[in-house]
Coordinates of C-alpha atoms and ligand atoms in Angstrom, one line a residue:
Chain Q
X1 CA 104.2 94.4 112.4
X2 CA 105.4 96.6 109.6
X3 CA 105.5 100.1 110.8
X4 CA 107.6 102.8 109.2
X5 CA 109.4 105.3 111.5
X6 CA 111.2 108.4 110.4
X7 CA 113.3 110.2 112.9
X8 CA 114.4 113.7 112.3
X9 CA 114.9 113.1 108.6
X10 CA 116.5 115.9 106.7
X11 CA 117.6 116.3 103.1
X12 CA 119.5 118.9 101.3
X13 CA 120.4 119.2 97.6
X14 CA 123.7 121.2 97.7
X15 CA 122.9 124.2 99.8
X16 CA 119.1 123.9 99.5
X17 CA 117.3 122.3 102.3
X18 CA 114.3 120.4 100.9
X19 CA 113.3 118.2 103.8
X20 CA 113.7 120.1 107.0
X21 CA 113.3 117.6 109.8
X22 CA 110.5 115.0 109.7
X23 CA 109.4 112.8 112.6
X24 CA 106.7 110.4 111.6
X25 CA 105.4 107.0 112.5
X26 CA 103.2 105.1 110.0
X27 CA 101.5 102.1 111.7
X28 CA 101.2 98.6 110.4
X29 CA 98.7 98.2 107.6
X30 CA 98.0 101.9 107.5
X31 CA 97.1 103.8 104.3
X32 CA 99.1 106.9 104.8
X33 CA 98.8 109.8 102.3
X34 CA 101.4 112.6 101.9
X35 CA 99.7 115.7 100.6
X36 CA 101.1 119.2 99.9
X37 CA 101.6 121.7 97.2
X38 CA 103.9 121.1 94.3
X39 CA 107.6 121.2 95.3
X40 CA 107.0 120.7 99.0
X41 CA 109.2 117.6 99.0
X42 CA 106.6 114.8 99.0
X43 CA 108.4 112.8 96.3
X44 CA 111.7 113.4 97.9
X45 CA 110.5 112.1 101.2
X46 CA 109.0 109.0 99.5
X47 CA 112.3 108.4 97.7
X48 CA 114.2 108.7 101.0
X49 CA 111.9 106.0 102.4
X50 CA 112.5 103.8 99.3
X51 CA 116.2 104.3 99.5
X52 CA 116.6 105.8 96.0
X53 CA 117.6 109.0 97.8
X54 CA 119.9 109.1 100.8
X55 CA 118.8 111.2 103.8
X56 CA 121.3 113.9 104.7
X57 CA 120.4 113.4 108.4
X58 CA 118.1 111.2 110.5
X59 CA 117.2 107.5 110.4
X60 CA 114.5 105.4 108.8
X61 CA 113.1 102.3 110.4
X62 CA 111.0 99.7 108.6
X63 CA 109.5 96.9 110.6
X64 CA 111.6 98.0 113.7
X65 CA 114.8 97.6 111.7
X66 CA 117.1 100.6 110.9
X67 CA 117.3 100.6 107.1
X68 CA 118.9 104.0 106.7
X69 CA 122.0 102.7 104.9
X70 CA 120.3 99.8 103.3
X71 CA 119.8 99.2 99.5
X72 CA 116.2 99.7 98.2
X73 CA 115.8 96.1 97.3
X74 CA 116.7 95.0 100.8
X75 CA 114.1 97.2 102.5
X76 CA 111.1 95.1 101.8
X77 CA 109.4 97.9 99.8
X78 CA 107.9 98.2 96.4
X79 CA 107.3 101.4 94.5
X80 CA 104.8 102.5 91.8
X81 CA 106.1 105.5 89.8
X82 CA 104.0 108.3 88.5
X83 CA 105.3 107.5 85.0
X84 CA 104.7 103.8 85.6
X85 CA 108.3 103.1 84.5
X86 CA 107.4 99.9 82.7
X87 CA 110.3 98.2 80.8
X88 CA 109.3 98.9 77.2
X89 CA 111.1 96.0 75.7
X90 CA 109.5 93.4 78.0
X91 CA 106.1 91.9 77.9
X92 CA 103.6 92.5 80.7
X93 CA 104.5 89.0 82.1
X94 CA 108.3 89.8 82.0
X95 CA 107.7 93.3 83.5
X96 CA 105.8 91.9 86.4
X97 CA 108.2 89.1 86.9
X98 CA 111.4 91.1 86.4
X99 CA 112.3 91.4 90.1
X100 CA 111.6 87.7 90.7
X101 CA 113.7 86.6 87.8
X102 CA 116.5 88.8 89.0
X103 CA 116.2 87.1 92.4
X104 CA 116.7 83.8 90.5
X105 CA 113.4 82.2 91.6
X106 CA 112.4 79.0 89.9
X107 CA 110.5 79.6 86.6
X108 CA 107.3 77.9 87.8
X109 CA 107.2 79.9 91.0
X110 CA 107.6 83.1 89.0
X111 CA 104.8 82.0 86.6
X112 CA 102.5 81.2 89.5
X113 CA 103.1 84.5 91.2
X114 CA 102.7 86.6 88.1
X115 CA 99.5 84.7 87.2
X116 CA 98.1 85.3 90.6
X117 CA 98.9 89.1 90.5
X118 CA 97.5 89.3 86.9
X119 CA 94.3 87.6 88.1
X120 CA 93.9 90.0 91.0
X121 CA 94.4 93.0 88.7
X122 CA 92.4 91.7 85.7
X123 CA 95.5 91.6 83.5
X124 CA 95.5 88.0 82.5
X125 CA 94.5 88.6 78.9
X126 CA 97.2 91.2 78.5
X127 CA 100.2 89.2 79.8
X128 CA 101.9 88.8 76.4
X129 CA 101.6 92.4 75.3
X130 CA 104.2 95.1 75.4
X131 CA 103.5 98.2 77.4
X132 CA 103.1 100.4 74.3
X133 CA 100.0 98.3 73.4
X134 CA 98.3 99.1 76.7
X135 CA 96.0 101.9 77.8
X136 CA 97.0 104.2 80.7
X137 CA 94.8 102.4 83.2
X138 CA 96.2 99.1 82.1
X139 CA 99.8 100.3 82.4
X140 CA 98.9 101.6 85.8
X141 CA 97.7 98.1 86.8
X142 CA 100.9 96.5 85.5
X143 CA 103.0 98.8 87.6
X144 CA 100.9 97.9 90.6
X145 CA 101.3 94.2 89.7
X146 CA 105.0 94.5 89.5
X147 CA 105.0 95.9 93.0
X148 CA 102.6 93.2 94.3
X149 CA 104.6 90.2 93.2
X150 CA 107.5 91.2 95.4
X151 CA 105.3 90.7 98.5
X152 CA 106.5 94.0 99.9
X153 CA 105.9 95.0 103.5
X154 CA 105.4 98.6 102.4
X155 CA 104.0 99.9 99.1
X156 CA 105.2 103.3 98.0
X157 CA 103.1 105.1 95.4
X158 CA 104.0 108.4 93.9
X159 CA 101.0 110.1 92.4
X160 CA 100.0 106.9 90.6
X161 CA 96.7 108.2 89.3
X162 CA 97.8 111.6 88.0
X163 CA 98.1 110.5 84.4
X164 CA 94.6 109.1 84.3
X165 CA 91.4 110.8 83.3
X166 CA 88.8 111.8 86.0
X167 CA 86.5 108.8 85.5
X168 CA 89.3 106.2 85.6
X169 CA 90.9 108.0 88.5
X170 CA 87.7 107.6 90.6
X171 CA 87.6 103.9 89.7
X172 CA 91.2 103.3 90.5
X173 CA 90.8 105.0 93.8
X174 CA 88.3 102.4 94.8
X175 CA 90.4 99.6 93.3
X176 CA 93.4 100.7 95.3
X177 CA 91.4 101.0 98.5
X178 CA 90.1 97.4 97.9
X179 CA 93.6 96.2 97.2
X180 CA 94.9 97.8 100.4
X181 CA 92.1 96.0 102.4
X182 CA 92.8 92.7 100.7
X183 CA 96.6 92.8 101.1
X184 CA 96.6 94.5 104.5
X185 CA 100.0 95.9 103.6
X186 CA 101.3 99.3 104.7
X187 CA 100.9 101.8 102.0
X188 CA 102.4 105.3 101.6
X189 CA 100.8 107.3 98.9
X190 CA 101.8 110.7 97.6
X191 CA 99.4 113.1 95.9
X192 CA 98.6 116.7 95.6
X193 CA 94.9 116.0 95.1
X194 CA 93.0 116.5 98.4
X195 CA 90.1 114.4 97.1
X196 CA 92.4 111.3 96.8
X197 CA 93.8 112.1 100.3
X198 CA 90.4 112.4 101.9
X199 CA 88.8 109.4 100.2
X200 CA 91.6 106.9 100.6
X201 CA 93.7 107.7 103.6
X202 CA 93.7 106.3 107.1
X203 CA 96.2 109.0 108.0
X204 CA 97.0 112.2 106.1
X205 CA 100.3 113.9 106.5
X206 CA 100.1 117.5 105.2
X207 CA 103.5 118.7 104.1
X208 CA 104.5 122.3 103.6
X209 CA 107.9 123.3 102.2
X210 CA 109.7 120.4 103.8
X211 CA 108.0 120.3 107.1
X212 CA 105.0 118.4 108.5
X213 CA 102.1 120.8 108.9
X214 CA 99.7 118.4 110.5
X215 CA 99.1 114.6 110.8
X216 CA 95.7 113.1 111.4
X217 CA 92.7 111.2 110.0
X218 CA 90.8 112.9 107.1
X219 CA 88.0 114.0 109.3
X220 CA 90.4 115.1 112.0
X221 CA 92.1 117.5 109.5
X222 CA 88.7 118.6 108.3
X223 CA 87.3 119.4 111.7
X224 CA 90.4 120.5 113.5
X225 CA 93.0 122.0 111.2
X226 CA 95.9 123.5 113.2
X227 CA 96.8 126.2 110.7
X228 CA 95.3 128.2 107.8
X229 CA 97.5 126.2 105.5
X230 CA 95.9 122.9 106.4
X231 CA 92.5 124.5 106.5
X232 CA 92.9 125.8 103.0
X233 CA 94.3 122.5 101.7
X234 CA 91.6 120.1 103.0
X235 CA 88.1 120.5 101.8
X236 CA 86.5 121.6 98.5
X237 CA 85.7 124.3 97.7
X238 CA 88.5 125.8 99.7
X239 CA 87.8 127.3 103.1
X240 CA 87.3 131.1 103.1
X241 CA 90.3 132.6 104.9
X242 CA 90.7 136.2 105.9
X243 CA 93.6 138.2 107.4
X244 CA 93.8 141.8 108.4
X245 CA 90.9 143.8 109.7
X246 CA 88.3 141.1 109.1
X247 CA 90.3 138.7 111.3
X248 CA 91.2 141.4 113.8
X249 CA 87.5 142.2 114.3
X250 CA 87.1 138.5 115.2
X251 CA 90.1 138.7 117.6
X252 CA 92.5 136.5 115.7
X253 CA 95.2 136.6 113.0
X254 CA 93.4 134.5 110.4
X255 CA 89.7 133.9 110.3
X256 CA 88.2 131.0 108.4
X257 CA 84.8 129.6 107.5
X258 CA 84.1 126.7 105.2
X259 CA 81.7 127.3 102.2
X260 CA 79.4 124.6 103.5
X261 CA 79.2 126.3 106.9
X262 CA 77.7 129.5 105.7
X263 CA 74.0 130.0 105.4
X264 CA 72.4 132.5 102.9
X265 CA 69.3 134.5 103.4
X266 CA 67.5 137.1 101.4
X267 CA 66.4 139.1 104.4
X268 CA 68.9 139.1 107.2
X269 CA 72.3 137.9 108.3
X270 CA 75.8 138.9 109.3
X271 CA 77.3 140.0 106.0
X272 CA 75.5 141.7 103.2
X273 CA 76.8 141.2 99.7
X274 CA 76.0 140.9 96.0
X275 CA 76.3 137.7 94.0
X276 CA 79.2 137.8 91.5
X277 CA 78.9 134.3 90.2
X278 CA 76.9 131.1 90.6
X279 CA 78.0 127.5 89.9
X280 CA 75.3 124.9 89.7
X281 CA 76.8 121.5 90.3
X282 CA 73.5 119.7 90.5
X283 CA 73.3 118.5 94.1
X284 CA 75.1 121.6 95.3
X285 CA 75.3 125.2 94.2
X286 CA 78.3 127.3 94.8
X287 CA 77.7 131.0 95.2
X288 CA 80.4 133.7 95.1
X289 CA 79.3 136.6 97.1
X290 CA 81.1 140.0 97.2
X291 CA 80.9 141.5 100.6
X292 CA 82.2 145.1 100.7
X293 CA 83.9 144.9 104.1
X294 CA 85.7 141.5 103.7
X295 CA 86.0 140.8 100.0
X296 CA 84.7 137.6 98.4
X297 CA 83.0 134.8 100.3
X298 CA 82.3 131.4 98.7
X299 CA 79.2 129.7 99.9
X300 CA 78.0 126.2 99.3
X301 CA 74.2 125.7 99.4
X302 CA 71.9 122.9 98.3
X303 CA 71.2 122.5 94.6
X304 CA 67.7 124.0 94.6
X305 CA 68.8 127.3 96.0
X306 CA 67.8 130.1 93.5
X307 CA 70.3 132.9 93.0
X308 CA 71.4 135.0 90.1
X309 CA 74.2 137.5 89.3
X310 CA 73.6 140.8 91.0
X311 CA 71.2 139.5 93.7
X312 CA 71.7 141.0 97.2
X313 CA 72.0 138.3 99.8
X314 CA 72.9 138.0 103.5
X315 CA 75.5 135.4 104.6
X316 CA 75.9 134.1 108.2
X317 CA 78.4 131.6 109.6
X318 CA 77.1 128.5 111.3
X319 CA 77.9 128.8 115.0
X320 CA 80.7 126.7 116.3
X321 CA 82.0 126.1 112.8
X322 CA 84.2 129.1 112.5
X323 CA 88.0 128.8 112.8
X324 CA 90.2 131.4 114.4
X325 CA 94.0 130.9 113.9
X326 CA 96.6 132.8 115.8
Chain G
X1 CA 101.3 114.4 42.8
X2 CA 102.0 117.8 41.3
X3 CA 104.2 118.1 38.2
X4 CA 106.8 119.8 40.4
X5 CA 107.0 116.9 42.8
X6 CA 107.2 114.5 39.8
X7 CA 110.1 116.4 38.2
X8 CA 111.9 116.5 41.5
X9 CA 111.5 112.8 41.9
X10 CA 112.7 112.1 38.4
X11 CA 115.8 114.3 38.9
X12 CA 116.6 112.7 42.2
X13 CA 116.3 109.2 40.7
X14 CA 118.5 110.1 37.7
X15 CA 121.1 111.6 40.0
X16 CA 121.1 108.5 42.3
X17 CA 121.3 106.3 39.2
X18 CA 124.3 108.1 37.7
X19 CA 126.1 108.4 41.0
X20 CA 125.4 105.0 42.5
X21 CA 124.1 102.5 40.0
X22 CA 126.1 103.3 36.9
X23 CA 129.6 102.7 38.4
X24 CA 128.3 99.5 39.9
X25 CA 127.0 98.3 36.5
X26 CA 130.3 99.3 34.9
X27 CA 132.2 97.4 37.5
X28 CA 130.0 94.3 37.0
X29 CA 130.4 94.4 33.2
X30 CA 134.1 94.8 33.4
X31 CA 134.3 92.0 35.9
X32 CA 132.7 89.5 33.5
X33 CA 134.5 90.4 30.3
X34 CA 137.4 88.6 28.8
X35 CA 140.8 89.9 29.2
X36 CA 141.1 91.5 25.8
X37 CA 137.7 93.0 25.9
X38 CA 138.3 94.5 29.4
X39 CA 141.5 96.1 28.1
X40 CA 139.4 98.3 25.8
X41 CA 137.9 99.9 28.8
X42 CA 134.5 100.6 27.2
X43 CA 131.1 100.8 28.8
X44 CA 129.6 98.0 26.7
X45 CA 127.6 94.9 27.1
X46 CA 130.1 92.0 27.5
X47 CA 130.3 89.9 24.3
X48 CA 131.3 86.8 26.2
X49 CA 130.5 86.0 29.9
X50 CA 133.4 84.9 32.0
X51 CA 131.9 85.4 35.4
X52 CA 132.8 82.1 36.9
X53 CA 136.3 81.7 35.4
X54 CA 137.2 85.2 36.4
X55 CA 135.9 84.6 39.9
X56 CA 137.9 81.4 40.4
X57 CA 141.0 83.1 39.0
X58 CA 140.8 86.0 41.4
X59 CA 140.1 83.8 44.4
X60 CA 143.0 81.5 43.6
X61 CA 145.4 84.3 42.9
X62 CA 148.5 84.5 45.1
X63 CA 147.8 81.3 47.0
X64 CA 144.2 82.2 47.9
X65 CA 145.1 85.6 49.3
X66 CA 141.6 86.9 48.9
X67 CA 140.2 84.3 51.3
X68 CA 142.8 85.1 53.9
X69 CA 142.0 88.8 53.4
X70 CA 138.3 88.1 53.9
X71 CA 139.1 86.2 57.1
X72 CA 141.3 89.0 58.5
X73 CA 138.9 91.8 57.6
X74 CA 136.0 89.9 59.1
X75 CA 137.8 89.3 62.4
X76 CA 138.9 93.0 62.5
X77 CA 135.4 94.3 61.7
X78 CA 133.5 92.0 64.1
X79 CA 135.9 92.4 66.9
X80 CA 136.2 96.2 66.6
X81 CA 132.4 96.7 66.2
X82 CA 131.6 94.5 69.1
X83 CA 134.0 96.4 71.4
X84 CA 132.7 99.7 70.0
X85 CA 129.2 98.8 70.9
X86 CA 129.9 97.5 74.4
X87 CA 132.3 100.2 75.4
X88 CA 130.5 103.0 73.7
X89 CA 127.3 102.1 75.4
X90 CA 128.9 101.6 78.8
X91 CA 130.9 104.9 78.7
X92 CA 127.9 106.7 77.4
X93 CA 125.7 105.3 80.2
X94 CA 128.1 106.3 82.9
X95 CA 128.7 109.7 81.5
X96 CA 125.0 110.4 81.2
X97 CA 123.7 108.9 84.4
X98 CA 126.4 109.5 87.0
X99 CA 127.3 113.1 87.3
X100 CA 130.7 113.4 88.9
X101 CA 133.7 115.7 88.8
X102 CA 135.5 113.3 86.4
X103 CA 132.7 113.6 83.8
X104 CA 133.8 116.9 82.4
X105 CA 137.3 115.6 82.0
X106 CA 136.1 112.4 80.3
X107 CA 133.8 114.4 78.1
X108 CA 136.6 116.7 77.1
X109 CA 138.7 113.6 76.2
X110 CA 135.9 112.2 74.1
X111 CA 135.5 115.4 72.2
X112 CA 139.3 115.5 71.6
X113 CA 139.1 112.0 70.3
X114 CA 136.5 113.2 67.8
X115 CA 138.4 116.3 66.7
X116 CA 142.1 115.8 66.9
X117 CA 143.5 113.8 63.9
X118 CA 145.6 110.9 64.9
X119 CA 149.3 110.9 64.1
X120 CA 150.6 107.8 62.3
X121 CA 154.2 107.6 63.2
X122 CA 153.9 108.0 67.0
X123 CA 151.0 105.5 67.0
X124 CA 153.2 102.9 65.3
X125 CA 155.8 103.7 67.8
X126 CA 153.4 103.1 70.7
X127 CA 152.1 99.9 69.0
X128 CA 155.7 98.6 68.7
X129 CA 156.3 99.4 72.3
X130 CA 153.3 97.4 73.3
X131 CA 154.1 94.6 70.9
X132 CA 150.9 95.1 69.0
X133 CA 152.3 96.3 65.7
X134 CA 151.5 94.0 62.8
X135 CA 149.0 92.1 64.8
X136 CA 145.3 91.7 64.2
X137 CA 144.3 92.5 67.7
X138 CA 146.5 95.6 67.5
X139 CA 144.5 96.6 64.4
X140 CA 141.2 96.0 66.3
X141 CA 142.3 98.2 69.1
X142 CA 143.3 101.0 66.6
X143 CA 139.8 100.8 65.0
X144 CA 138.2 100.9 68.5
X145 CA 140.3 103.9 69.5
X146 CA 139.4 105.8 66.3
X147 CA 135.7 105.0 66.5
X148 CA 135.0 105.1 70.3
X149 CA 134.5 108.9 70.6
X150 CA 131.8 108.9 68.0
X151 CA 130.0 105.9 69.5
X152 CA 130.2 107.3 73.1
X153 CA 128.6 110.5 71.9
X154 CA 125.9 108.7 70.0
X155 CA 125.0 106.5 72.9
X156 CA 125.2 109.3 75.5
X157 CA 122.7 111.4 73.7
X158 CA 120.3 108.5 73.2
X159 CA 120.5 107.4 76.8
X160 CA 119.5 110.9 77.8
X161 CA 116.1 110.2 76.2
X162 CA 115.6 107.0 78.3
X163 CA 113.7 108.0 81.5
X164 CA 115.7 107.6 84.7
X165 CA 112.6 106.1 86.3
X166 CA 113.4 102.9 84.4
X167 CA 116.8 102.7 86.2
X168 CA 115.1 103.3 89.5
X169 CA 112.3 100.8 88.9
X170 CA 115.1 98.3 88.2
X171 CA 116.9 99.2 91.4
X172 CA 113.8 98.7 93.4
X173 CA 113.3 95.4 91.7
X174 CA 116.7 94.4 93.0
X175 CA 118.9 94.9 89.9
X176 CA 122.6 95.6 90.4
X177 CA 124.2 98.2 88.2
X178 CA 125.4 95.5 85.9
X179 CA 122.0 94.0 85.5
X180 CA 120.4 97.5 85.0
X181 CA 122.8 98.1 82.1
X182 CA 122.5 94.7 80.4
X183 CA 118.8 93.9 81.0
X184 CA 117.2 97.3 80.9
X185 CA 119.3 99.9 79.1
X186 CA 121.2 97.9 76.5
X187 CA 118.1 96.4 74.9
X188 CA 116.5 99.9 74.7
X189 CA 119.6 101.1 72.8
X190 CA 118.8 98.8 69.9
X191 CA 118.1 101.5 67.3
X192 CA 121.4 103.2 68.0
X193 CA 123.3 99.9 68.2
X194 CA 122.0 98.9 64.7
X195 CA 123.0 102.3 63.3
X196 CA 126.4 102.0 64.8
X197 CA 127.0 98.5 63.6
X198 CA 125.9 99.5 60.1
X199 CA 128.1 102.7 59.9
X200 CA 131.1 101.3 61.7
X201 CA 131.3 97.9 60.1
X202 CA 131.1 99.4 56.7
X203 CA 133.8 102.0 57.6
X204 CA 136.1 99.4 59.1
X205 CA 135.6 96.8 56.5
X206 CA 136.3 99.4 53.8
X207 CA 139.2 101.0 55.6
X208 CA 142.3 101.1 53.5
X209 CA 144.8 103.5 55.0
X210 CA 144.8 102.2 58.6
X211 CA 145.6 98.6 57.7
X212 CA 148.1 99.9 55.2
X213 CA 150.0 101.8 58.0
X214 CA 149.5 99.6 61.0
X215 CA 149.1 96.1 59.5
X216 CA 151.9 95.4 57.0
X217 CA 152.9 91.9 56.1
X218 CA 151.6 89.3 53.6
X219 CA 149.7 87.2 56.2
X220 CA 147.9 90.3 57.6
X221 CA 146.3 91.4 54.3
X222 CA 142.8 92.9 54.4
X223 CA 140.3 93.0 51.6
X224 CA 141.0 96.6 50.6
X225 CA 144.7 95.9 50.6
X226 CA 144.2 93.0 48.1
X227 CA 143.3 95.6 45.5
X228 CA 146.5 97.4 46.2
X229 CA 148.5 94.3 46.1
X230 CA 146.8 92.9 43.0
X231 CA 147.1 96.2 41.1
X232 CA 150.6 95.5 39.9
X233 CA 149.8 91.9 39.1
X234 CA 146.5 92.6 37.3
X235 CA 147.7 95.7 35.5
X236 CA 147.0 94.1 32.2
X237 CA 144.0 92.1 33.5
X238 CA 141.4 94.7 34.2
X239 CA 138.6 92.1 34.2
X240 CA 140.2 90.4 37.2
X241 CA 140.9 93.7 39.0
X242 CA 137.2 94.6 38.6
X243 CA 136.1 91.2 39.7
X244 CA 138.2 91.9 42.8
X245 CA 136.5 95.2 43.3
X246 CA 133.1 93.6 42.9
X247 CA 133.9 91.0 45.6
X248 CA 135.1 93.6 48.0
X249 CA 132.0 95.7 47.5
X250 CA 129.5 93.0 48.2
X251 CA 129.9 92.3 52.0
X252 CA 129.1 95.9 53.0
X253 CA 126.2 95.8 50.7
X254 CA 124.9 92.7 52.4
X255 CA 125.3 94.2 55.9
X256 CA 123.4 97.3 54.7
X257 CA 120.5 95.2 53.3
X258 CA 120.2 93.1 56.4
X259 CA 120.2 96.0 58.9
X260 CA 118.7 98.7 57.0
X261 CA 115.1 97.7 57.8
X262 CA 115.9 97.3 61.5
X263 CA 116.8 100.9 62.1
X264 CA 113.7 101.7 64.0
X265 CA 113.3 104.5 66.4
X266 CA 110.6 104.6 69.0
X267 CA 111.8 101.6 71.0
X268 CA 111.1 103.5 74.2
X269 CA 107.4 104.2 73.3
X270 CA 105.2 103.0 76.1
X271 CA 107.8 103.3 78.8
X272 CA 106.1 106.3 80.3
X273 CA 102.8 108.0 80.1
X274 CA 101.3 108.9 76.8
Ligands
LIG1 N1 118.0 115.9 92.5 C1 117.6 117.1 92.9 N2 118.5 118.1 92.9 C2 118.1 119.4 93.3 N3 116.9 119.7 93.7 C3 115.9 118.7 93.7 C4 116.2 117.4 93.3 N4 115.1 116.7 93.4 C5 114.2 117.5 93.9 N5 114.7 118.7 94.1 C6 113.9 119.9 94.6 O1 113.3 119.5 95.8 C7 112.0 120.1 95.9 C8 111.0 119.1 96.2 O2 110.8 118.2 95.1 P1 109.8 117.0 95.1 O3 109.9 116.3 93.8 O4 110.0 116.2 96.4 O5 108.4 117.8 95.1 P2 107.0 117.2 95.2 O6 106.4 117.6 96.5 O7 107.0 115.8 94.9 O8 106.3 118.1 94.1 P3 105.2 117.6 92.9 O9 103.9 117.6 93.6 O10 105.3 118.6 91.9 O11 105.7 116.2 92.5 C9 111.7 120.9 94.6 O12 111.9 122.2 94.8 C10 112.8 120.3 93.6 O13 113.2 121.4 92.8
LIG2 MG1 106.4 114.6 93.1

């Protein structure tokens, strides 16, 4: 039973409050993703859980045990850094086994564990290389291997894929999800990429300037965002959000409709506008429509929809898919 | 290669030859000449080669003083350089990694150590008070004190280029501060360490004035002082004096040849992305 519990955790650097009171429970074996814009305190929160940073207030429980004042190595956690942070002067084998050799485990035990981790991550043929002779994806896997051999109860990953190219990132997303399923360990994953959050998470925690905005499963957040912030953050392309008169006409403070929940018609509909720009993505087409009374509305339609710059089209929201925030 | 590049190359080579090689060749020729021929003080090819006999005579002079001097100089150099590396790296590490109120003060102290010239008489006074005057370990401490500021600054600026993530990864792996320093940081400092060893060991081995002030006494002689001591004795024997010079020049040369190739930067390549 390895749950992670944060109780009113706060953190200030000098006079600046970065984390402003976080209460959160992450269940055993869960894949929990922290998302939020840059600078909202995701890394700081993760570092507080790891023990690299001390919370100004509040307590952290791992596995039902209060670890607030505990050293990082005693918390049963392992961390994968965004920069990988491999030891440049050590080989892959020594990098992965570094923690074990510090713990003075017998040599053959270390060897066995490192070999097992290397096997699982397809690193066996690279064990005698130094990090500088590895590709980005391989370094990434070494960093994960170094975390794995410690048999942590909780994995902490800080934007581990952000230095990889798009194709490799998609592949590593699947590999990480597989790894999570295989190990069954609790994982806390920081990203600012909503695609990673949606595709990998059991639970997403949306952070906004040091506060939790919403917690829930990916589809939960997609279907029932509690605020325009969450609504705008989850889903791609972004939800269309309107304040002011447009929202007032709908009887709310902010009115939102997702691009995929708008239908286009050449003849009739709710809003009339002219096409500013069309993006053909293959399966989908994204249409940017300028409607005089509300500004721009982004619409996602199927790939075979024909539209060109300057066309006059009607857009209508799908009933029951509109969001009204107060 | 343009003619301009070639001309520059030739001029540079000639300048280096005149400044560095010619004196060495002259020293070598003088060192192998006979006593009479050396007394003429001419830059000529030796007519007779007395390399071995001159060598033996210099080494045996004054009851093997040269060997004792080698021994003393080696101890001083190795001891001082070892302490300079260890303490320089440690102080540099703490200064760079642990911001605290004391850091400014320590940093100011380090800068003073670099800028303020040491005063000889009060230093001797302090050494006498501590019972370190005329001792080899006192001399080692003097060399460490004189060189520490430089090595701290050198290490501090290099440590700033080592990503902090490495320290933190080691902390997560369960390393204590001691282990972080010795197992992660110190190995990465190799390029600086090699440079420091090279520069400081040559400087300390070649040091003349400090042993002259702080390490008087026959049994405390260092290699540079042998020249001074022999000068009166060898006044009419320039071949032996130059043989002595030759022997004193060789160890720094060896150090340079060994370590020169190892000054490699880029040890941190591959630590982080890229
Ligand atoms: N040691 C520190 N001292 C002062 N301020 C800090 C420190 N570390 C972080 N901050 C501040 O805390 C805020 C949150 O930083 P944090 O690294 O947690 O952001 P983040 O959500 O991880 O952003 P990103 O997505 O860019 O990584 C930032 O405004 C940052 O400037
Ligand atoms: Mg971050």
